[in-house]
Amino acid sequence: MSIVISDQPYANWLAESLGYLENQNIRKLVLVGIDETHHEVVTGYFECTVSDKAGVAAAIQADALFDTVLANADRIVRQAEEMAEDDNTEE
């Protein structure tokens, strides 16, 4: 099967990602896409075990948590500073 992706907005990203994977010792793959029209997540797996899928899920959750922390970094720092000030005034 031949698929032309050059007109897709993700074409360059996908080509670069596949190039990176080619230089790694990749033997298993996961493909995840989001259908924005129907709000469905579409997944595909190549040679993945249940534990591989769990590991991938954990990695995606960690990425999401990291992005959440970055998006709220100023608020987190402010809160930490306020907590430190409160601790100093209680002593």
PDB file of N, CA and C in Angstrom:
ATOM      1  N   MET A   1       0.840  -1.168   0.000  1.00  0.00           N
ATOM      2  CA  MET A   1       0.000   0.000   0.000  1.00  0.00           C
ATOM      3  C   MET A   1       0.892   1.240   0.000  1.00  0.00           C
ATOM      4  N   SER A   2       0.511   2.220  -0.775  1.00  0.00           N
ATOM      5  CA  SER A   2       1.222   3.487  -0.846  1.00  0.00           C
ATOM      6  C   SER A   2       0.327   4.600  -0.322  1.00  0.00           C
ATOM      7  N   ILE A   3       0.898   5.431   0.506  1.00  0.00           N
ATOM      8  CA  ILE A   3       0.153   6.555   1.064  1.00  0.00           C
ATOM      9  C   ILE A   3       0.987   7.813   0.852  1.00  0.00           C
ATOM     10  N   VAL A   4       0.353   8.858   0.341  1.00  0.00           N
ATOM     11  CA  VAL A   4       1.020  10.137   0.154  1.00  0.00           C
ATOM     12  C   VAL A   4       0.621  11.039   1.313  1.00  0.00           C
ATOM     13  N   ILE A   5       1.619  11.458   2.075  1.00  0.00           N
ATOM     14  CA  ILE A   5       1.321  12.304   3.230  1.00  0.00           C
ATOM     15  C   ILE A   5       1.829  13.725   3.056  1.00  0.00           C
ATOM     16  N   SER A   6       2.472  14.006   1.940  1.00  0.00           N
ATOM     17  CA  SER A   6       3.148  15.298   1.781  1.00  0.00           C
ATOM     18  C   SER A   6       2.232  16.498   1.946  1.00  0.00           C
ATOM     19  N   ASP A   7       0.939  16.354   1.699  1.00  0.00           N
ATOM     20  CA  ASP A   7       0.009  17.468   1.847  1.00  0.00           C
ATOM     21  C   ASP A   7      -0.554  17.596   3.253  1.00  0.00           C
ATOM     22  N   GLN A   8      -0.224  16.674   4.137  1.00  0.00           N
ATOM     23  CA  GLN A   8      -0.747  16.705   5.500  1.00  0.00           C
ATOM     24  C   GLN A   8       0.066  17.673   6.354  1.00  0.00           C
ATOM     25  N   PRO A   9      -0.568  18.330   7.310  1.00  0.00           N
ATOM     26  CA  PRO A   9       0.163  19.285   8.155  1.00  0.00           C
ATOM     27  C   PRO A   9       1.241  18.625   9.011  1.00  0.00           C
ATOM     28  N   TYR A  10       1.129  17.329   9.231  1.00  0.00           N
ATOM     29  CA  TYR A  10       2.105  16.611  10.059  1.00  0.00           C
ATOM     30  C   TYR A  10       3.191  15.927   9.227  1.00  0.00           C
ATOM     31  N   ALA A  11       3.236  16.169   7.932  1.00  0.00           N
ATOM     32  CA  ALA A  11       4.148  15.451   7.035  1.00  0.00           C
ATOM     33  C   ALA A  11       5.611  15.595   7.456  1.00  0.00           C
ATOM     34  N   ASN A  12       6.084  16.822   7.678  1.00  0.00           N
ATOM     35  CA  ASN A  12       7.494  17.019   8.052  1.00  0.00           C
ATOM     36  C   ASN A  12       7.802  16.379   9.395  1.00  0.00           C
ATOM     37  N   TRP A  13       6.891  16.576  10.368  1.00  0.00           N
ATOM     38  CA  TRP A  13       7.100  15.981  11.688  1.00  0.00           C
ATOM     39  C   TRP A  13       7.191  14.462  11.588  1.00  0.00           C
ATOM     40  N   LEU A  14       6.291  13.856  10.824  1.00  0.00           N
ATOM     41  CA  LEU A  14       6.281  12.398  10.694  1.00  0.00           C
ATOM     42  C   LEU A  14       7.546  11.902  10.002  1.00  0.00           C
ATOM     43  N   ALA A  15       7.970  12.574   8.955  1.00  0.00           N
ATOM     44  CA  ALA A  15       9.187  12.168   8.243  1.00  0.00           C
ATOM     45  C   ALA A  15      10.406  12.255   9.163  1.00  0.00           C
ATOM     46  N   GLU A  16      10.512  13.348   9.917  1.00  0.00           N
ATOM     47  CA  GLU A  16      11.632  13.498  10.856  1.00  0.00           C
ATOM     48  C   GLU A  16      11.570  12.437  11.954  1.00  0.00           C
ATOM     49  N   SER A  17      10.380  12.158  12.444  1.00  0.00           N
ATOM     50  CA  SER A  17      10.219  11.149  13.497  1.00  0.00           C
ATOM     51  C   SER A  17      10.613   9.769  12.996  1.00  0.00           C
ATOM     52  N   LEU A  18      10.183   9.424  11.795  1.00  0.00           N
ATOM     53  CA  LEU A  18      10.554   8.120  11.230  1.00  0.00           C
ATOM     54  C   LEU A  18      12.052   8.045  10.983  1.00  0.00           C
ATOM     55  N   GLY A  19      12.650   9.141  10.565  1.00  0.00           N
ATOM     56  CA  GLY A  19      14.108   9.180  10.397  1.00  0.00           C
ATOM     57  C   GLY A  19      14.823   8.948  11.712  1.00  0.00           C
ATOM     58  N   TYR A  20      14.326   9.561  12.780  1.00  0.00           N
ATOM     59  CA  TYR A  20      14.916   9.360  14.105  1.00  0.00           C
ATOM     60  C   TYR A  20      14.775   7.900  14.524  1.00  0.00           C
ATOM     61  N   LEU A  21      13.579   7.330  14.338  1.00  0.00           N
ATOM     62  CA  LEU A  21      13.351   5.940  14.736  1.00  0.00           C
ATOM     63  C   LEU A  21      14.238   4.976  13.964  1.00  0.00           C
ATOM     64  N   GLU A  22      14.533   5.311  12.725  1.00  0.00           N
ATOM     65  CA  GLU A  22      15.372   4.440  11.896  1.00  0.00           C
ATOM     66  C   GLU A  22      16.767   4.289  12.495  1.00  0.00           C
ATOM     67  N   ASN A  23      17.235   5.314  13.196  1.00  0.00           N
ATOM     68  CA  ASN A  23      18.569   5.283  13.797  1.00  0.00           C
ATOM     69  C   ASN A  23      18.580   4.656  15.188  1.00  0.00           C
ATOM     70  N   GLN A  24      17.439   4.248  15.685  1.00  0.00           N
ATOM     71  CA  GLN A  24      17.327   3.620  16.998  1.00  0.00           C
ATOM     72  C   GLN A  24      17.124   2.107  16.808  1.00  0.00           C
ATOM     73  N   ASN A  25      17.157   1.390  17.899  1.00  0.00           N
ATOM     74  CA  ASN A  25      16.929  -0.054  17.843  1.00  0.00           C
ATOM     75  C   ASN A  25      15.433  -0.330  18.062  1.00  0.00           C
ATOM     76  N   ILE A  26      14.600   0.174  17.172  1.00  0.00           N
ATOM     77  CA  ILE A  26      13.150   0.075  17.319  1.00  0.00           C
ATOM     78  C   ILE A  26      12.665  -1.255  16.724  1.00  0.00           C
ATOM     79  N   ARG A  27      11.943  -2.000  17.546  1.00  0.00           N
ATOM     80  CA  ARG A  27      11.355  -3.256  17.084  1.00  0.00           C
ATOM     81  C   ARG A  27       9.843  -3.288  17.326  1.00  0.00           C
ATOM     82  N   LYS A  28       9.347  -2.307  18.054  1.00  0.00           N
ATOM     83  CA  LYS A  28       7.924  -2.222  18.379  1.00  0.00           C
ATOM     84  C   LYS A  28       7.493  -0.782  18.144  1.00  0.00           C
ATOM     85  N   LEU A  29       6.260  -0.604  17.666  1.00  0.00           N
ATOM     86  CA  LEU A  29       5.759   0.738  17.391  1.00  0.00           C
ATOM     87  C   LEU A  29       4.334   0.914  17.899  1.00  0.00           C
ATOM     88  N   VAL A  30       4.029   2.143  18.262  1.00  0.00           N
ATOM     89  CA  VAL A  30       2.672   2.527  18.638  1.00  0.00           C
ATOM     90  C   VAL A  30       2.323   3.756  17.806  1.00  0.00           C
ATOM     91  N   LEU A  31       1.136   3.743  17.250  1.00  0.00           N
ATOM     92  CA  LEU A  31       0.648   4.891  16.494  1.00  0.00           C
ATOM     93  C   LEU A  31      -0.639   5.371  17.147  1.00  0.00           C
ATOM     94  N   VAL A  32      -0.692   6.654  17.467  1.00  0.00           N
ATOM     95  CA  VAL A  32      -1.873   7.229  18.106  1.00  0.00           C
ATOM     96  C   VAL A  32      -2.278   8.455  17.308  1.00  0.00           C
ATOM     97  N   GLY A  33      -3.548   8.526  16.995  1.00  0.00           N
ATOM     98  CA  GLY A  33      -4.080   9.689  16.292  1.00  0.00           C
ATOM     99  C   GLY A  33      -5.371  10.130  16.952  1.00  0.00           C
ATOM    100  N   ILE A  34      -5.726  11.389  16.744  1.00  0.00           N
ATOM    101  CA  ILE A  34      -6.961  11.913  17.309  1.00  0.00           C
ATOM    102  C   ILE A  34      -7.832  12.418  16.172  1.00  0.00           C
ATOM    103  N   ASP A  35      -9.017  11.850  16.062  1.00  0.00           N
ATOM    104  CA  ASP A  35     -10.007  12.279  15.081  1.00  0.00           C
ATOM    105  C   ASP A  35     -10.763  13.454  15.698  1.00  0.00           C
ATOM    106  N   GLU A  36     -10.438  14.667  15.278  1.00  0.00           N
ATOM    107  CA  GLU A  36     -11.033  15.853  15.894  1.00  0.00           C
ATOM    108  C   GLU A  36     -12.516  15.993  15.585  1.00  0.00           C
ATOM    109  N   THR A  37     -12.966  15.414  14.494  1.00  0.00           N
ATOM    110  CA  THR A  37     -14.384  15.509  14.151  1.00  0.00           C
ATOM    111  C   THR A  37     -15.250  14.729  15.119  1.00  0.00           C
ATOM    112  N   HIS A  38     -14.820  13.502  15.435  1.00  0.00           N
ATOM    113  CA  HIS A  38     -15.611  12.629  16.304  1.00  0.00           C
ATOM    114  C   HIS A  38     -15.046  12.530  17.718  1.00  0.00           C
ATOM    115  N   HIS A  39     -13.943  13.227  17.968  1.00  0.00           N
ATOM    116  CA  HIS A  39     -13.290  13.229  19.286  1.00  0.00           C
ATOM    117  C   HIS A  39     -12.929  11.806  19.728  1.00  0.00           C
ATOM    118  N   GLU A  40     -12.399  11.049  18.800  1.00  0.00           N
ATOM    119  CA  GLU A  40     -11.991   9.670  19.091  1.00  0.00           C
ATOM    120  C   GLU A  40     -10.476   9.553  19.001  1.00  0.00           C
ATOM    121  N   VAL A  41      -9.924   8.734  19.876  1.00  0.00           N
ATOM    122  CA  VAL A  41      -8.506   8.405  19.816  1.00  0.00           C
ATOM    123  C   VAL A  41      -8.382   7.078  19.084  1.00  0.00           C
ATOM    124  N   VAL A  42      -7.529   7.068  18.072  1.00  0.00           N
ATOM    125  CA  VAL A  42      -7.315   5.878  17.263  1.00  0.00           C
ATOM    126  C   VAL A  42      -5.910   5.360  17.554  1.00  0.00           C
ATOM    127  N   THR A  43      -5.796   4.083  17.881  1.00  0.00           N
ATOM    128  CA  THR A  43      -4.488   3.510  18.217  1.00  0.00           C
ATOM    129  C   THR A  43      -4.174   2.334  17.309  1.00  0.00           C
ATOM    130  N   GLY A  44      -2.886   2.133  17.109  1.00  0.00           N
ATOM    131  CA  GLY A  44      -2.403   0.977  16.373  1.00  0.00           C
ATOM    132  C   GLY A  44      -1.110   0.511  17.009  1.00  0.00           C
ATOM    133  N   TYR A  45      -0.912  -0.787  17.045  1.00  0.00           N
ATOM    134  CA  TYR A  45       0.257  -1.358  17.712  1.00  0.00           C
ATOM    135  C   TYR A  45       0.938  -2.361  16.799  1.00  0.00           C
ATOM    136  N   PHE A  46       2.265  -2.341  16.789  1.00  0.00           N
ATOM    137  CA  PHE A  46       3.035  -3.327  16.055  1.00  0.00           C
ATOM    138  C   PHE A  46       3.944  -4.054  17.037  1.00  0.00           C
ATOM    139  N   GLU A  47       3.674  -5.334  17.233  1.00  0.00           N
ATOM    140  CA  GLU A  47       4.496  -6.211  18.077  1.00  0.00           C
ATOM    141  C   GLU A  47       4.537  -5.779  19.547  1.00  0.00           C
ATOM    142  N   CYS A  48       3.488  -5.137  20.045  1.00  0.00           N
ATOM    143  CA  CYS A  48       3.467  -4.665  21.434  1.00  0.00           C
ATOM    144  C   CYS A  48       2.736  -5.651  22.343  1.00  0.00           C
ATOM    145  N   THR A  49       3.320  -5.864  23.505  1.00  0.00           N
ATOM    146  CA  THR A  49       2.682  -6.683  24.521  1.00  0.00           C
ATOM    147  C   THR A  49       1.818  -5.784  25.410  1.00  0.00           C
ATOM    148  N   VAL A  50       1.090  -6.405  26.314  1.00  0.00           N
ATOM    149  CA  VAL A  50       0.290  -5.634  27.268  1.00  0.00           C
ATOM    150  C   VAL A  50       1.196  -4.726  28.090  1.00  0.00           C
ATOM    151  N   SER A  51       2.338  -5.226  28.534  1.00  0.00           N
ATOM    152  CA  SER A  51       3.232  -4.393  29.345  1.00  0.00           C
ATOM    153  C   SER A  51       3.840  -3.260  28.515  1.00  0.00           C
ATOM    154  N   ASP A  52       4.068  -3.489  27.238  1.00  0.00           N
ATOM    155  CA  ASP A  52       4.533  -2.400  26.366  1.00  0.00           C
ATOM    156  C   ASP A  52       3.488  -1.285  26.317  1.00  0.00           C
ATOM    157  N   LYS A  53       2.228  -1.675  26.154  1.00  0.00           N
ATOM    158  CA  LYS A  53       1.138  -0.692  26.094  1.00  0.00           C
ATOM    159  C   LYS A  53       1.031   0.079  27.405  1.00  0.00           C
ATOM    160  N   ALA A  54       1.198  -0.609  28.523  1.00  0.00           N
ATOM    161  CA  ALA A  54       1.149   0.063  29.821  1.00  0.00           C
ATOM    162  C   ALA A  54       2.311   1.047  29.958  1.00  0.00           C
ATOM    163  N   GLY A  55       3.481   0.665  29.487  1.00  0.00           N
ATOM    164  CA  GLY A  55       4.638   1.557  29.532  1.00  0.00           C
ATOM    165  C   GLY A  55       4.433   2.792  28.673  1.00  0.00           C
ATOM    166  N   VAL A  56       3.852   2.608  27.505  1.00  0.00           N
ATOM    167  CA  VAL A  56       3.557   3.738  26.621  1.00  0.00           C
ATOM    168  C   VAL A  56       2.527   4.657  27.273  1.00  0.00           C
ATOM    169  N   ALA A  57       1.490   4.074  27.869  1.00  0.00           N
ATOM    170  CA  ALA A  57       0.461   4.874  28.544  1.00  0.00           C
ATOM    171  C   ALA A  57       1.083   5.701  29.668  1.00  0.00           C
ATOM    172  N   ALA A  58       1.987   5.110  30.425  1.00  0.00           N
ATOM    173  CA  ALA A  58       2.650   5.831  31.519  1.00  0.00           C
ATOM    174  C   ALA A  58       3.503   6.973  30.971  1.00  0.00           C
ATOM    175  N   ALA A  59       4.176   6.739  29.866  1.00  0.00           N
ATOM    176  CA  ALA A  59       5.006   7.789  29.265  1.00  0.00           C
ATOM    177  C   ALA A  59       4.147   8.952  28.776  1.00  0.00           C
ATOM    178  N   ILE A  60       3.006   8.665  28.175  1.00  0.00           N
ATOM    179  CA  ILE A  60       2.110   9.726  27.705  1.00  0.00           C
ATOM    180  C   ILE A  60       1.539  10.495  28.890  1.00  0.00           C
ATOM    181  N   GLN A  61       1.172   9.791  29.952  1.00  0.00           N
ATOM    182  CA  GLN A  61       0.672  10.472  31.156  1.00  0.00           C
ATOM    183  C   GLN A  61       1.746  11.373  31.757  1.00  0.00           C
ATOM    184  N   ALA A  62       2.997  10.901  31.779  1.00  0.00           N
ATOM    185  CA  ALA A  62       4.093  11.713  32.313  1.00  0.00           C
ATOM    186  C   ALA A  62       4.298  12.960  31.451  1.00  0.00           C
ATOM    187  N   ASP A  63       4.210  12.825  30.134  1.00  0.00           N
ATOM    188  CA  ASP A  63       4.317  13.985  29.247  1.00  0.00           C
ATOM    189  C   ASP A  63       3.211  14.989  29.529  1.00  0.00           C
ATOM    190  N   ALA A  64       1.994  14.499  29.711  1.00  0.00           N
ATOM    191  CA  ALA A  64       0.861  15.388  29.990  1.00  0.00           C
ATOM    192  C   ALA A  64       1.047  16.096  31.328  1.00  0.00           C
ATOM    193  N   LEU A  65       1.518  15.382  32.326  1.00  0.00           N
ATOM    194  CA  LEU A  65       1.754  15.988  33.641  1.00  0.00           C
ATOM    195  C   LEU A  65       2.834  17.062  33.547  1.00  0.00           C
ATOM    196  N   PHE A  66       3.893  16.770  32.824  1.00  0.00           N
ATOM    197  CA  PHE A  66       4.981  17.738  32.651  1.00  0.00           C
ATOM    198  C   PHE A  66       4.461  18.999  31.958  1.00  0.00           C
ATOM    199  N   ASP A  67       3.663  18.838  30.899  1.00  0.00           N
ATOM    200  CA  ASP A  67       3.085  19.989  30.203  1.00  0.00           C
ATOM    201  C   ASP A  67       2.186  20.794  31.137  1.00  0.00           C
ATOM    202  N   THR A  68       1.443  20.115  32.008  1.00  0.00           N
ATOM    203  CA  THR A  68       0.577  20.795  32.975  1.00  0.00           C
ATOM    204  C   THR A  68       1.408  21.611  33.955  1.00  0.00           C
ATOM    205  N   VAL A  69       2.502  21.033  34.422  1.00  0.00           N
ATOM    206  CA  VAL A  69       3.386  21.755  35.342  1.00  0.00           C
ATOM    207  C   VAL A  69       3.981  22.977  34.638  1.00  0.00           C
ATOM    208  N   LEU A  70       4.433  22.812  33.408  1.00  0.00           N
ATOM    209  CA  LEU A  70       4.998  23.955  32.680  1.00  0.00           C
ATOM    210  C   LEU A  70       3.967  25.052  32.476  1.00  0.00           C
ATOM    211  N   ALA A  71       2.741  24.659  32.157  1.00  0.00           N
ATOM    212  CA  ALA A  71       1.682  25.649  31.930  1.00  0.00           C
ATOM    213  C   ALA A  71       1.344  26.413  33.204  1.00  0.00           C
ATOM    214  N   ASN A  72       1.615  25.820  34.346  1.00  0.00           N
ATOM    215  CA  ASN A  72       1.272  26.431  35.629  1.00  0.00           C
ATOM    216  C   ASN A  72       2.503  26.796  36.454  1.00  0.00           C
ATOM    217  N   ALA A  73       3.657  26.861  35.823  1.00  0.00           N
ATOM    218  CA  ALA A  73       4.915  27.059  36.545  1.00  0.00           C
ATOM    219  C   ALA A  73       4.910  28.327  37.382  1.00  0.00           C
ATOM    220  N   ASP A  74       4.439  29.435  36.828  1.00  0.00           N
ATOM    221  CA  ASP A  74       4.424  30.689  37.588  1.00  0.00           C
ATOM    222  C   ASP A  74       3.572  30.556  38.846  1.00  0.00           C
ATOM    223  N   ARG A  75       2.424  29.949  38.687  1.00  0.00           N
ATOM    224  CA  ARG A  75       1.522  29.767  39.835  1.00  0.00           C
ATOM    225  C   ARG A  75       2.148  28.848  40.886  1.00  0.00           C
ATOM    226  N   ILE A  76       2.798  27.795  40.430  1.00  0.00           N
ATOM    227  CA  ILE A  76       3.441  26.849  41.345  1.00  0.00           C
ATOM    228  C   ILE A  76       4.560  27.540  42.125  1.00  0.00           C
ATOM    229  N   VAL A  77       5.372  28.339  41.432  1.00  0.00           N
ATOM    230  CA  VAL A  77       6.470  29.051  42.090  1.00  0.00           C
ATOM    231  C   VAL A  77       5.914  30.043  43.107  1.00  0.00           C
ATOM    232  N   ARG A  78       4.877  30.801  42.719  1.00  0.00           N
ATOM    233  CA  ARG A  78       4.257  31.754  43.651  1.00  0.00           C
ATOM    234  C   ARG A  78       3.747  31.059  44.900  1.00  0.00           C
ATOM    235  N   GLN A  79       3.061  29.935  44.693  1.00  0.00           N
ATOM    236  CA  GLN A  79       2.516  29.189  45.826  1.00  0.00           C
ATOM    237  C   GLN A  79       3.637  28.673  46.727  1.00  0.00           C
ATOM    238  N   ALA A  80       4.708  28.188  46.133  1.00  0.00           N
ATOM    239  CA  ALA A  80       5.840  27.689  46.921  1.00  0.00           C
ATOM    240  C   ALA A  80       6.475  28.816  47.725  1.00  0.00           C
ATOM    241  N   GLU A  81       6.599  29.994  47.106  1.00  0.00           N
ATOM    242  CA  GLU A  81       7.167  31.141  47.821  1.00  0.00           C
ATOM    243  C   GLU A  81       6.270  31.556  48.982  1.00  0.00           C
ATOM    244  N   GLU A  82       4.955  31.563  48.753  1.00  0.00           N
ATOM    245  CA  GLU A  82       4.018  31.902  49.832  1.00  0.00           C
ATOM    246  C   GLU A  82       4.094  30.886  50.969  1.00  0.00           C
ATOM    247  N   MET A  83       4.217  29.610  50.616  1.00  0.00           N
ATOM    248  CA  MET A  83       4.324  28.575  51.644  1.00  0.00           C
ATOM    249  C   MET A  83       5.610  28.757  52.447  1.00  0.00           C
ATOM    250  N   ALA A  84       6.697  29.094  51.758  1.00  0.00           N
ATOM    251  CA  ALA A  84       7.978  29.311  52.440  1.00  0.00           C
ATOM    252  C   ALA A  84       7.896  30.511  53.367  1.00  0.00           C
ATOM    253  N   GLU A  85       7.225  31.578  52.913  1.00  0.00           N
ATOM    254  CA  GLU A  85       7.042  32.763  53.762  1.00  0.00           C
ATOM    255  C   GLU A  85       6.216  32.429  54.993  1.00  0.00           C
ATOM    256  N   ASP A  86       5.157  31.643  54.795  1.00  0.00           N
ATOM    257  CA  ASP A  86       4.311  31.221  55.936  1.00  0.00           C
ATOM    258  C   ASP A  86       5.118  30.410  56.925  1.00  0.00           C
ATOM    259  N   ASP A  87       5.967  29.523  56.423  1.00  0.00           N
ATOM    260  CA  ASP A  87       6.802  28.705  57.313  1.00  0.00           C
ATOM    261  C   ASP A  87       7.776  29.585  58.095  1.00  0.00           C
ATOM    262  N   ASN A  88       8.320  30.613  57.440  1.00  0.00           N
ATOM    263  CA  ASN A  88       9.265  31.504  58.109  1.00  0.00           C
ATOM    264  C   ASN A  88       8.589  32.363  59.178  1.00  0.00           C
ATOM    265  N   THR A  89       7.353  32.766  58.969  1.00  0.00           N
ATOM    266  CA  THR A  89       6.653  33.599  59.955  1.00  0.00           C
ATOM    267  C   THR A  89       6.183  32.783  61.141  1.00  0.00           C
ATOM    268  N   GLU A  90       5.996  31.487  60.970  1.00  0.00           N
ATOM    269  CA  GLU A  90       5.527  30.620  62.063  1.00  0.00           C
ATOM    270  C   GLU A  90       6.671  30.296  63.023  1.00  0.00           C
ATOM    271  N   GLU A  91       7.890  30.434  62.586  1.00  0.00           N
ATOM    272  CA  GLU A  91       9.059  30.058  63.431  1.00  0.00           C
ATOM    273  C   GLU A  91       9.384  31.087  64.410  1.00  0.00           C
TER     274      GLU A  91
END
